[in-house]
PDB file of C-alpha atoms in Angstrom:
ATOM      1  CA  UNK A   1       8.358 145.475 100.744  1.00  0.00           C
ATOM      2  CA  UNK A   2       6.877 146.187  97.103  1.00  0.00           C
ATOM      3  CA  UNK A   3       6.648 142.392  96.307  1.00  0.00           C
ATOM      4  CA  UNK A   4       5.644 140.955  99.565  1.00  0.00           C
ATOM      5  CA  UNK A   5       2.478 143.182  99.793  1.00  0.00           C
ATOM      6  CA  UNK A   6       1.657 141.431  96.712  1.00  0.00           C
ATOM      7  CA  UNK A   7       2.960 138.238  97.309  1.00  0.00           C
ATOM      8  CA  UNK A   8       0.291 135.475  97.842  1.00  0.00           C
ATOM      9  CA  UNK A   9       0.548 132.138  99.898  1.00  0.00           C
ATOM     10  CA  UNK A  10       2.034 129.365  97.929  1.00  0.00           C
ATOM     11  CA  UNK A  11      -0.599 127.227  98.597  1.00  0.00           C
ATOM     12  CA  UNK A  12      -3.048 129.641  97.113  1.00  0.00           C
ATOM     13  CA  UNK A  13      -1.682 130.243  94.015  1.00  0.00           C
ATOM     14  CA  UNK A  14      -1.316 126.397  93.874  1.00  0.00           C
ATOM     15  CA  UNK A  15      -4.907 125.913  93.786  1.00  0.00           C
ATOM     16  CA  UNK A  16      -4.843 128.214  90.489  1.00  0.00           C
ATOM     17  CA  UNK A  17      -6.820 125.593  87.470  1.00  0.00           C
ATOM     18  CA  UNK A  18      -6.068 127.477  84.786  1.00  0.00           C
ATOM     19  CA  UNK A  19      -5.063 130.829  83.175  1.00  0.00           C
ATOM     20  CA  UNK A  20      -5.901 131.997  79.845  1.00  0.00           C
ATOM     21  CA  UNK A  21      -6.457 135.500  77.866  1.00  0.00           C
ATOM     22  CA  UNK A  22      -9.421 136.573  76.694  1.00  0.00           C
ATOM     23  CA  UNK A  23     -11.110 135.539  74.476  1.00  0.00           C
ATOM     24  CA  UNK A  24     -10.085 131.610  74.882  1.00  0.00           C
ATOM     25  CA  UNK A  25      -5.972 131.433  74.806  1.00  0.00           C
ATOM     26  CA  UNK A  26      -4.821 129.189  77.095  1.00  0.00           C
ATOM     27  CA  UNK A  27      -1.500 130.036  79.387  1.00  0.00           C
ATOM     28  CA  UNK A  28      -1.105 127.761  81.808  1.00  0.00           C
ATOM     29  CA  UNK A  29      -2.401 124.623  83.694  1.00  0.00           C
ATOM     30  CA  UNK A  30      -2.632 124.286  87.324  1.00  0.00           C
ATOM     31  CA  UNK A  31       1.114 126.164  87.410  1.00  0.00           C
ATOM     32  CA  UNK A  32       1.830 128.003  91.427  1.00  0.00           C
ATOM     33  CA  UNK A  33       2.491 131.882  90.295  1.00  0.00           C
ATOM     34  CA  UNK A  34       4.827 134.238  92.113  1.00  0.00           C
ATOM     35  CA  UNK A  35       2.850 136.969  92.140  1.00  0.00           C
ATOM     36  CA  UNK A  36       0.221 139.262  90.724  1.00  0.00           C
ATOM     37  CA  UNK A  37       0.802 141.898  87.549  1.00  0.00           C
ATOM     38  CA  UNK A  38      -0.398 145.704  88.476  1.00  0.00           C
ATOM     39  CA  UNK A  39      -2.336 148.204  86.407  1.00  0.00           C
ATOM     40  CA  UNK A  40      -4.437 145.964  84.753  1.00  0.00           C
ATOM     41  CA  UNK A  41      -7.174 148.524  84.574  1.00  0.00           C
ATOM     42  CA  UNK A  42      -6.256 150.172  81.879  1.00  0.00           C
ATOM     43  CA  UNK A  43      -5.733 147.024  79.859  1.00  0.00           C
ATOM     44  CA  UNK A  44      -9.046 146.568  77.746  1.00  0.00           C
ATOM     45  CA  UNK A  45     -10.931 143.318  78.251  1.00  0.00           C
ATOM     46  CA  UNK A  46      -9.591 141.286  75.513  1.00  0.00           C
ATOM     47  CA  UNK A  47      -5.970 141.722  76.401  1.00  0.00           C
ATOM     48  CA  UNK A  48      -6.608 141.060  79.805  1.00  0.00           C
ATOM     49  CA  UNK A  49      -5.783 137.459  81.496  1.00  0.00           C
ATOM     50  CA  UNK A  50      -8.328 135.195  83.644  1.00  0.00           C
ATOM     51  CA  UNK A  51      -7.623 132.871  86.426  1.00  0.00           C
ATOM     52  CA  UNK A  52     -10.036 129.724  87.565  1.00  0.00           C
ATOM     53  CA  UNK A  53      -9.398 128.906  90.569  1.00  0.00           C
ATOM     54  CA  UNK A  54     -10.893 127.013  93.842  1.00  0.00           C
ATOM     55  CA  UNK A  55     -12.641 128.220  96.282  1.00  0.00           C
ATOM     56  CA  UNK A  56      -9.568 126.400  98.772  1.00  0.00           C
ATOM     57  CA  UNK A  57     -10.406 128.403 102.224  1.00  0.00           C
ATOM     58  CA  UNK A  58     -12.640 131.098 103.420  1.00  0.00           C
ATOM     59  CA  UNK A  59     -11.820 134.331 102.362  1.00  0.00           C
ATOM     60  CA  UNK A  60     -12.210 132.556  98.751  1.00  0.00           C
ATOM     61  CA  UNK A  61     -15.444 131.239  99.934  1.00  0.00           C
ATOM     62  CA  UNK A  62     -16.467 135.082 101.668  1.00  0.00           C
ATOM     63  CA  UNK A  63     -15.433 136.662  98.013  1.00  0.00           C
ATOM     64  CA  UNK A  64     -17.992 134.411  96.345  1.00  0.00           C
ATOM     65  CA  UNK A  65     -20.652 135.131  98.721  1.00  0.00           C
ATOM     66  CA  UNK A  66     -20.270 139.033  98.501  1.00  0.00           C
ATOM     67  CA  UNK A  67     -20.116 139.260  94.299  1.00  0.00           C
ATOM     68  CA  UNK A  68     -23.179 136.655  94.516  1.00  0.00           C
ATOM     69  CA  UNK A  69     -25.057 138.940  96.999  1.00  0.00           C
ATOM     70  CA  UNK A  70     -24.251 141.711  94.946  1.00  0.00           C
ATOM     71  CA  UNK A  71     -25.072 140.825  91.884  1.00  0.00           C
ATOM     72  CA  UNK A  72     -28.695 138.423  92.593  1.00  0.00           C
ATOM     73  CA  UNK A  73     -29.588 141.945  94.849  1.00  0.00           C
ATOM     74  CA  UNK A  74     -29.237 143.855  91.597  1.00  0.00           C
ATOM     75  CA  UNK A  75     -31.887 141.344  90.552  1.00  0.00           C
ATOM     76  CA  UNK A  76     -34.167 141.689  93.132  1.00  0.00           C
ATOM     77  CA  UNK A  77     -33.174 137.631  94.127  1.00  0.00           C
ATOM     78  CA  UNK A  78     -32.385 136.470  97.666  1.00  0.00           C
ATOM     79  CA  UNK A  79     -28.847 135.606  97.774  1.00  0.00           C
ATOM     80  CA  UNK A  80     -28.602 133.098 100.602  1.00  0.00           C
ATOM     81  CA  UNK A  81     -25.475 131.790 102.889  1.00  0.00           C
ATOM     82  CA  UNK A  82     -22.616 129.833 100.778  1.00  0.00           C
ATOM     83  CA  UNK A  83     -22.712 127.183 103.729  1.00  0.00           C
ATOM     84  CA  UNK A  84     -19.523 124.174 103.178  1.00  0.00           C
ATOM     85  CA  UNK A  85     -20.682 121.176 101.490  1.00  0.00           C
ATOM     86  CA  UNK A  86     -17.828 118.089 100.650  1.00  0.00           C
ATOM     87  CA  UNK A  87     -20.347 117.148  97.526  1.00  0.00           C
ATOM     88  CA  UNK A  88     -19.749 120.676  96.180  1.00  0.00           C
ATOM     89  CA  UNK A  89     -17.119 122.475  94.609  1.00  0.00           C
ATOM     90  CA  UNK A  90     -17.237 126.222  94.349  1.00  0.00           C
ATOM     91  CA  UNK A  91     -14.739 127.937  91.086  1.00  0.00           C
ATOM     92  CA  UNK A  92     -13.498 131.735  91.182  1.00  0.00           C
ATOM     93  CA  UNK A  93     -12.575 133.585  87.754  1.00  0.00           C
ATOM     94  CA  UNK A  94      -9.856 136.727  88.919  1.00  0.00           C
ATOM     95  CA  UNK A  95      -9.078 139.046  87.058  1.00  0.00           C
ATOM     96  CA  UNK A  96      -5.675 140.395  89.227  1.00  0.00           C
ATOM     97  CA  UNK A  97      -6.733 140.423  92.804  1.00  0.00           C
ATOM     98  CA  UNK A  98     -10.755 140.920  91.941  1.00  0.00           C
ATOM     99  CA  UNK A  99     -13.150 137.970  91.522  1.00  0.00           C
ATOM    100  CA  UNK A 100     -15.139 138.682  88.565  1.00  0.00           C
ATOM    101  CA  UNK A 101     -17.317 135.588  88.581  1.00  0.00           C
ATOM    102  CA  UNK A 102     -18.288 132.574  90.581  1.00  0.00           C
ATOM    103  CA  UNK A 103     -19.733 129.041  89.957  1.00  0.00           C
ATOM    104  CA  UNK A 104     -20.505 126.335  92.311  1.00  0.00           C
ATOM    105  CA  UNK A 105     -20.794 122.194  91.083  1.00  0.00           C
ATOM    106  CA  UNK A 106     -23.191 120.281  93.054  1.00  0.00           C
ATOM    107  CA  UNK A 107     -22.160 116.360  93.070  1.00  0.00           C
ATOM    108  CA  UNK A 108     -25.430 113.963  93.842  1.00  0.00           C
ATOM    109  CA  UNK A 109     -24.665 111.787  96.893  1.00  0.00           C
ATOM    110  CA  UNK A 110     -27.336 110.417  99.592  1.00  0.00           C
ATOM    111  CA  UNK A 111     -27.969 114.038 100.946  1.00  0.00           C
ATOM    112  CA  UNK A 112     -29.189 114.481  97.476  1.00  0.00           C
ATOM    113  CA  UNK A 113     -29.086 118.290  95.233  1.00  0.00           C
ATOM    114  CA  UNK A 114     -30.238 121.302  95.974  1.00  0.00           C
ATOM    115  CA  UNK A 115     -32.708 121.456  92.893  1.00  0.00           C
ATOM    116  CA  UNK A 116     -34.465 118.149  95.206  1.00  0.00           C
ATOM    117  CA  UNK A 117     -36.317 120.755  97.133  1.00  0.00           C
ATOM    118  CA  UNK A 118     -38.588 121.736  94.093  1.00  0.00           C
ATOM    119  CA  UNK A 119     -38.138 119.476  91.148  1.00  0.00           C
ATOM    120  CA  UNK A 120     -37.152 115.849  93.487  1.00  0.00           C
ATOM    121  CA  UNK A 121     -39.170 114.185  90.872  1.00  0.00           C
ATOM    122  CA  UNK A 122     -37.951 115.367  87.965  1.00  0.00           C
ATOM    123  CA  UNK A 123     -34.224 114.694  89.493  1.00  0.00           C
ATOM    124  CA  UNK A 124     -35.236 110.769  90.779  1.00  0.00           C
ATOM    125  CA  UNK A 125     -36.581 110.245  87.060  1.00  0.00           C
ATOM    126  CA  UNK A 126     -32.952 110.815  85.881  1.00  0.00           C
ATOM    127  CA  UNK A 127     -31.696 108.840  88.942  1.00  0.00           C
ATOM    128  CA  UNK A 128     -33.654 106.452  87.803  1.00  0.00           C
ATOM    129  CA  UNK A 129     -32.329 105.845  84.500  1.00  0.00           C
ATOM    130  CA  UNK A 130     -28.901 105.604  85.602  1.00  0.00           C
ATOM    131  CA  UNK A 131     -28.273 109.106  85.137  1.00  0.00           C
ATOM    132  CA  UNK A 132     -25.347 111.103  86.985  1.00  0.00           C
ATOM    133  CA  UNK A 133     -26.718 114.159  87.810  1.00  0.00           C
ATOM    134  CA  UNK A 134     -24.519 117.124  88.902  1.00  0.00           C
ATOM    135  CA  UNK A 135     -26.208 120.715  89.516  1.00  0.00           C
ATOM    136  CA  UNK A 136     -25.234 124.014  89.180  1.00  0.00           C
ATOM    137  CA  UNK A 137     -25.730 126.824  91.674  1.00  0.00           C
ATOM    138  CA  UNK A 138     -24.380 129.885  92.359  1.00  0.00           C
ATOM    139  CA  UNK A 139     -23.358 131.815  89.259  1.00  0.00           C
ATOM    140  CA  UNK A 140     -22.638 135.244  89.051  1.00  0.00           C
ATOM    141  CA  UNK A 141     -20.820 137.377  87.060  1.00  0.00           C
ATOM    142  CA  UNK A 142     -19.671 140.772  87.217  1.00  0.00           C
ATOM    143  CA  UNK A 143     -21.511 142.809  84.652  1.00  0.00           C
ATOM    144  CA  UNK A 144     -18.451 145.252  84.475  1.00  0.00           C
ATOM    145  CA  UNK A 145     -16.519 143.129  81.986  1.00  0.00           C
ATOM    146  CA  UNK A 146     -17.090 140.735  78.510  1.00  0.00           C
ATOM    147  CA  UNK A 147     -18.383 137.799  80.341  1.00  0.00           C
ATOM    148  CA  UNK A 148     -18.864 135.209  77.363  1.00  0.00           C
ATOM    149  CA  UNK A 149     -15.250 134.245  77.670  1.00  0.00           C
ATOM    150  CA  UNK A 150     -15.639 133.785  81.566  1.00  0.00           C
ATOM    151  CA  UNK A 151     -18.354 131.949  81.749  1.00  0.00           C
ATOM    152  CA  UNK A 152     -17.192 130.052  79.106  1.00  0.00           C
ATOM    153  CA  UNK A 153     -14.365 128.757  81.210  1.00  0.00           C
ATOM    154  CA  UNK A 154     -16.049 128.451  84.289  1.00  0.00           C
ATOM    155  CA  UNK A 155     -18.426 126.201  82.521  1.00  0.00           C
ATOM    156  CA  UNK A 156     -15.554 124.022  81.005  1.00  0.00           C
ATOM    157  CA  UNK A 157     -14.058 123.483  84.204  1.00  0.00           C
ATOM    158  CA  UNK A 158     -17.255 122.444  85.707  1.00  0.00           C
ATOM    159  CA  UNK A 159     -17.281 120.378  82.617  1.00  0.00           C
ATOM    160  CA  UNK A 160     -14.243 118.814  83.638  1.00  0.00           C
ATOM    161  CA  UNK A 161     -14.783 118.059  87.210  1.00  0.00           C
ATOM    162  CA  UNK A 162     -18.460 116.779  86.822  1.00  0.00           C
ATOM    163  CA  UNK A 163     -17.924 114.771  83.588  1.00  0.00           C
ATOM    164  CA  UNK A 164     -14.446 113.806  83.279  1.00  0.00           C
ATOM    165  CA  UNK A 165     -13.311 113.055  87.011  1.00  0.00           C
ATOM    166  CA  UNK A 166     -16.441 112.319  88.587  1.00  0.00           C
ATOM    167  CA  UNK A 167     -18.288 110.362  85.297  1.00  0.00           C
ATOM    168  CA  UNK A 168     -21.293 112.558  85.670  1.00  0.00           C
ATOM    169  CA  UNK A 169     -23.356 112.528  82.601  1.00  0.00           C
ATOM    170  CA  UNK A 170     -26.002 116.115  83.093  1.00  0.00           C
ATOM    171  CA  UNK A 171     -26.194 119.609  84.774  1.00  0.00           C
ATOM    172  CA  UNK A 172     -29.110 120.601  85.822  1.00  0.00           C
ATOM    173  CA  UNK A 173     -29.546 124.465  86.748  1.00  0.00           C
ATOM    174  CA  UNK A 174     -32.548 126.389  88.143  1.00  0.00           C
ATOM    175  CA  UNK A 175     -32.774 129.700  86.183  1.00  0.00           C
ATOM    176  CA  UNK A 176     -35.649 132.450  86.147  1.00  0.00           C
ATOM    177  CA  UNK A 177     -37.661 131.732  83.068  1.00  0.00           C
ATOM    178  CA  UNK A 178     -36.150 134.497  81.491  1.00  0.00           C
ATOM    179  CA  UNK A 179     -33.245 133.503  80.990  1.00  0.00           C
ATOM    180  CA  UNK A 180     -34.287 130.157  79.439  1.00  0.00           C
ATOM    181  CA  UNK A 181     -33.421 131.385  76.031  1.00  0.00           C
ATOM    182  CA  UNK A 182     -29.660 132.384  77.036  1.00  0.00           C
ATOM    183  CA  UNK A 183     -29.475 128.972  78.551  1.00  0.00           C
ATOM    184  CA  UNK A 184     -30.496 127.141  75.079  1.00  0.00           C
ATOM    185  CA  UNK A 185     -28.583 129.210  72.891  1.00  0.00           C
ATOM    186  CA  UNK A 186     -25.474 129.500  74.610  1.00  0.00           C
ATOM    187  CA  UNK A 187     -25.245 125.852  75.973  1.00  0.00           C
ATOM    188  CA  UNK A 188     -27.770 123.510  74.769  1.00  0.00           C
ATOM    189  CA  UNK A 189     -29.839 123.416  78.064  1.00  0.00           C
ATOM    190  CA  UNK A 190     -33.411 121.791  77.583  1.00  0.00           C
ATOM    191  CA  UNK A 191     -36.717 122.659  79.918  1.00  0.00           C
ATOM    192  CA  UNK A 192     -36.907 119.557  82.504  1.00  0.00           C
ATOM    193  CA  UNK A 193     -39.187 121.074  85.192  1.00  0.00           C
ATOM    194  CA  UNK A 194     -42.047 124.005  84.597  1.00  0.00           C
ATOM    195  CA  UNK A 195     -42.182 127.144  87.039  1.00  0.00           C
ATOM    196  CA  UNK A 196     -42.317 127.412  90.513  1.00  0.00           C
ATOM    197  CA  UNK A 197     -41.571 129.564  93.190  1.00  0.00           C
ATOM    198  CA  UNK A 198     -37.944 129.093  94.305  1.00  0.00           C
ATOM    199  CA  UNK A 199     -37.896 130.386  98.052  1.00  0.00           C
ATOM    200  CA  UNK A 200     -34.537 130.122  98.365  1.00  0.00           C
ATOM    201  CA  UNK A 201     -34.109 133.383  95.872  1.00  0.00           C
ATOM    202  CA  UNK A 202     -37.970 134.468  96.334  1.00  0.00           C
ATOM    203  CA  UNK A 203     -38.020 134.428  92.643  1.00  0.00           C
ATOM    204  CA  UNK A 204     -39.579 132.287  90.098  1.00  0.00           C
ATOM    205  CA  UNK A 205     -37.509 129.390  88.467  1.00  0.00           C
ATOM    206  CA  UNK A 206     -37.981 126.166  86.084  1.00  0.00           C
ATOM    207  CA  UNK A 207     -35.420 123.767  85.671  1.00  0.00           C
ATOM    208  CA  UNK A 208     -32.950 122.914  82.767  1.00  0.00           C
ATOM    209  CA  UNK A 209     -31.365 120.147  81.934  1.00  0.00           C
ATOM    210  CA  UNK A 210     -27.816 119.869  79.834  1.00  0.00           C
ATOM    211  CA  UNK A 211     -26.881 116.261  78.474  1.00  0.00           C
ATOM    212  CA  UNK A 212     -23.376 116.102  78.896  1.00  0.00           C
ATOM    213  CA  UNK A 213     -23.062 113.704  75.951  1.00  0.00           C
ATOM    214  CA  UNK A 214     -24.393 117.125  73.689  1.00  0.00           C
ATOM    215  CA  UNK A 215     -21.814 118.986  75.569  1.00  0.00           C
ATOM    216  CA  UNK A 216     -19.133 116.774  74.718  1.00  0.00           C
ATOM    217  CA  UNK A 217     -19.795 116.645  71.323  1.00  0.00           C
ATOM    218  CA  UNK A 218     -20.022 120.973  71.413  1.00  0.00           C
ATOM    219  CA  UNK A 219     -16.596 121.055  72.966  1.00  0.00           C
ATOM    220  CA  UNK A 220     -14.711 118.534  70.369  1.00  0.00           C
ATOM    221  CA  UNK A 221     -16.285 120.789  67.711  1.00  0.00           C
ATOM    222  CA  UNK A 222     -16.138 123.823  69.075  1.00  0.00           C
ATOM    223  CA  UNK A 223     -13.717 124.558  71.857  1.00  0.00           C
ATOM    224  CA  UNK A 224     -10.996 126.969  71.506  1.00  0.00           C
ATOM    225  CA  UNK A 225     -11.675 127.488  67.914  1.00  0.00           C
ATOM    226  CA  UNK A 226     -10.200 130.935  66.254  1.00  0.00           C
ATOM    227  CA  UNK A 227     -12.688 131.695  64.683  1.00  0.00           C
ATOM    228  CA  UNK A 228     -16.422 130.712  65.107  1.00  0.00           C
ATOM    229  CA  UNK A 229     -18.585 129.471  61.948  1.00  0.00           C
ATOM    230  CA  UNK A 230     -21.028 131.480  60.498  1.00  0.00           C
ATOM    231  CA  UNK A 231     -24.333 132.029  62.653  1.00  0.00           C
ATOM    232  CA  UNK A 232     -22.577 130.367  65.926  1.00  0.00           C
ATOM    233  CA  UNK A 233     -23.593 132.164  68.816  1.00  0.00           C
ATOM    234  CA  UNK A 234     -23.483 129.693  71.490  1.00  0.00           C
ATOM    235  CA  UNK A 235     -20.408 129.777  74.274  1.00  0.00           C
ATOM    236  CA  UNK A 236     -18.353 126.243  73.005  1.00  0.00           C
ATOM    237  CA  UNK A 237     -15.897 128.533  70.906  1.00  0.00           C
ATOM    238  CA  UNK A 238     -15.149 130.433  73.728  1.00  0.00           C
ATOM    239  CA  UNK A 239     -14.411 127.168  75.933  1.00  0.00           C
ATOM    240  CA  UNK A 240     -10.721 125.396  75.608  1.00  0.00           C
ATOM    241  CA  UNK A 241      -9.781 123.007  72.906  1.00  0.00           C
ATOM    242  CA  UNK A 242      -9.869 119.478  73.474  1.00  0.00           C
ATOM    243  CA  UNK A 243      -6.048 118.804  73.703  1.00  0.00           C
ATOM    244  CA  UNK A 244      -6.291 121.494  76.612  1.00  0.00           C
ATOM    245  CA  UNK A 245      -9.189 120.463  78.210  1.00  0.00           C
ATOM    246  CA  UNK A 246      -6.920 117.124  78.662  1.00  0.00           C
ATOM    247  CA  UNK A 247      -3.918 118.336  80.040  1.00  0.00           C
ATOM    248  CA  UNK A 248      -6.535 120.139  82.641  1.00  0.00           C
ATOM    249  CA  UNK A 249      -8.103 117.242  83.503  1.00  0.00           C
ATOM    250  CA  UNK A 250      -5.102 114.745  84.057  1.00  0.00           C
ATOM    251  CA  UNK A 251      -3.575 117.716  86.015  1.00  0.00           C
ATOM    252  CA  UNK A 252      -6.907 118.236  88.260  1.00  0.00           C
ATOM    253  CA  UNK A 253      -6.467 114.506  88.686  1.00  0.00           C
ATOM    254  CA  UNK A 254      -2.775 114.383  89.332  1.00  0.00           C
ATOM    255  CA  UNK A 255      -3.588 116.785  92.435  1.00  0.00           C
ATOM    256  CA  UNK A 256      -6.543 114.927  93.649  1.00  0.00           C
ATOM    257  CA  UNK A 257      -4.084 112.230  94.173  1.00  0.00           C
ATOM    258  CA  UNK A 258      -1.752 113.855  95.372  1.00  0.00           C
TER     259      UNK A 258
END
């Protein structure tokens, strides 16, 4: 009875990307687990261990939508429905049993992007150029924990499914203009579109751009370093190395073929 209250489907825990310990440790790659560990609580954040995983079915897809409600309402922003899209794939971070942040990859297709409805322009000029252009949507974090090493791997796995498996080669994000700075610092994003009035959040927003190229470059530098150099402050240290960001990716592959 004690472990089968806590005992999760296997094909749940199969959909698990990654799991590492904060700050950037790896564990393990795309391995099922058994079961969950208990007490956690008490464990302070940078002993505690992460989980990335999919968004697979839709009590996954309900969790998102309730910590992103929560957390743009705390804003003042207009959450929106999570809706199902085939071009889009939506990541968890757990920590135990309770989603601590969410962050959805929009693929470009015929249906085109979300960001479309205010910056199409913008968006066709990359198009146009033979840019790949993947968005991202969605994030939220839970403000109850050190998020740098969360959103660091959320990032890196969006990373890895927009650049590595499906060649794209930008992000582009919608952000309040507040939050431009965080966005430059932290990840290299550059202003693409000037304000307007997003609708969708009834907020204002401008649009970034992140050439994945830069990112690359960050992540072969940076990623899962022990220690950052001087005067870094951006996220890339907190990401995975390059030899794990591999083994992620040909395992992500391995079960897309699968």
């Amino acid at each position: 009875m004690m472990a089968i209250q806590r005992r999760k489907p296997a094909d749940e825990w199969s959909r698990t990307i990654v799991e590492f310990q904060s700050p950037h440790k790896l564990r393990e790659l795309c391995i099922p687990q058994s079961g969950d560990r208990v007490g956690a609580q008490n464990i302070p954040v940078d002993q505690q261990k992460f989980k990335i995983r999919l968004a697979a079915n839709e009590d996954r897809v309900q969790s998102a939508s309730l910590l992103i409600q929560k957390m743009y309402s705390w804003r003042g922003y207009q959450a929106g429905e999570m809706g199902q899209d085939p071009n889009r794939i939506t990541l968890l971070a757990f920590d135990i049993d309770k989603i601590v942040g969410t962050l959805t990859l929009g693929l470009d297709s015929q249906v085109g992007l979300l960001v479309d409805e205010l910056y199409k322009p913008e968006v066709d000029g990359l198009r146009a150029q033979g840019r790949r252009v993947c968005e991202i949507i969605k994030l939220a974090l839970d403000e109850g924990l050190g998020s740098k090493p969360v959103l660091a791997a959320l990032f890196h796995i969006s990373f890895i499914y927009g650049h590595n498996i499906h060649q794209g080669t930008d992000f582009v994000i919608e952000v309040n203009p507040r939050h431009v700075g965080f966005y430059r610092r932290m990840l290299g994003f550059e202003l693409l579109g000037g304000e307007r009035m997003c609708n969708r959040v009834n907020a204002p927003a401008v649009l970034l751009r992140l050439d994945l190229s830069y990112a690359r470059q960050q992540i072969e530098k940076l990623g899962g370093v022990a220690h950052k150099p001087p005067g870094e402050k951006s996220l890339y240290p907190y990401g995975f190395s390059k030899l794990d960001e591999e083994g992620i990716t040909q395992r992500l592959l391995h079960g897309t073929d699968s």
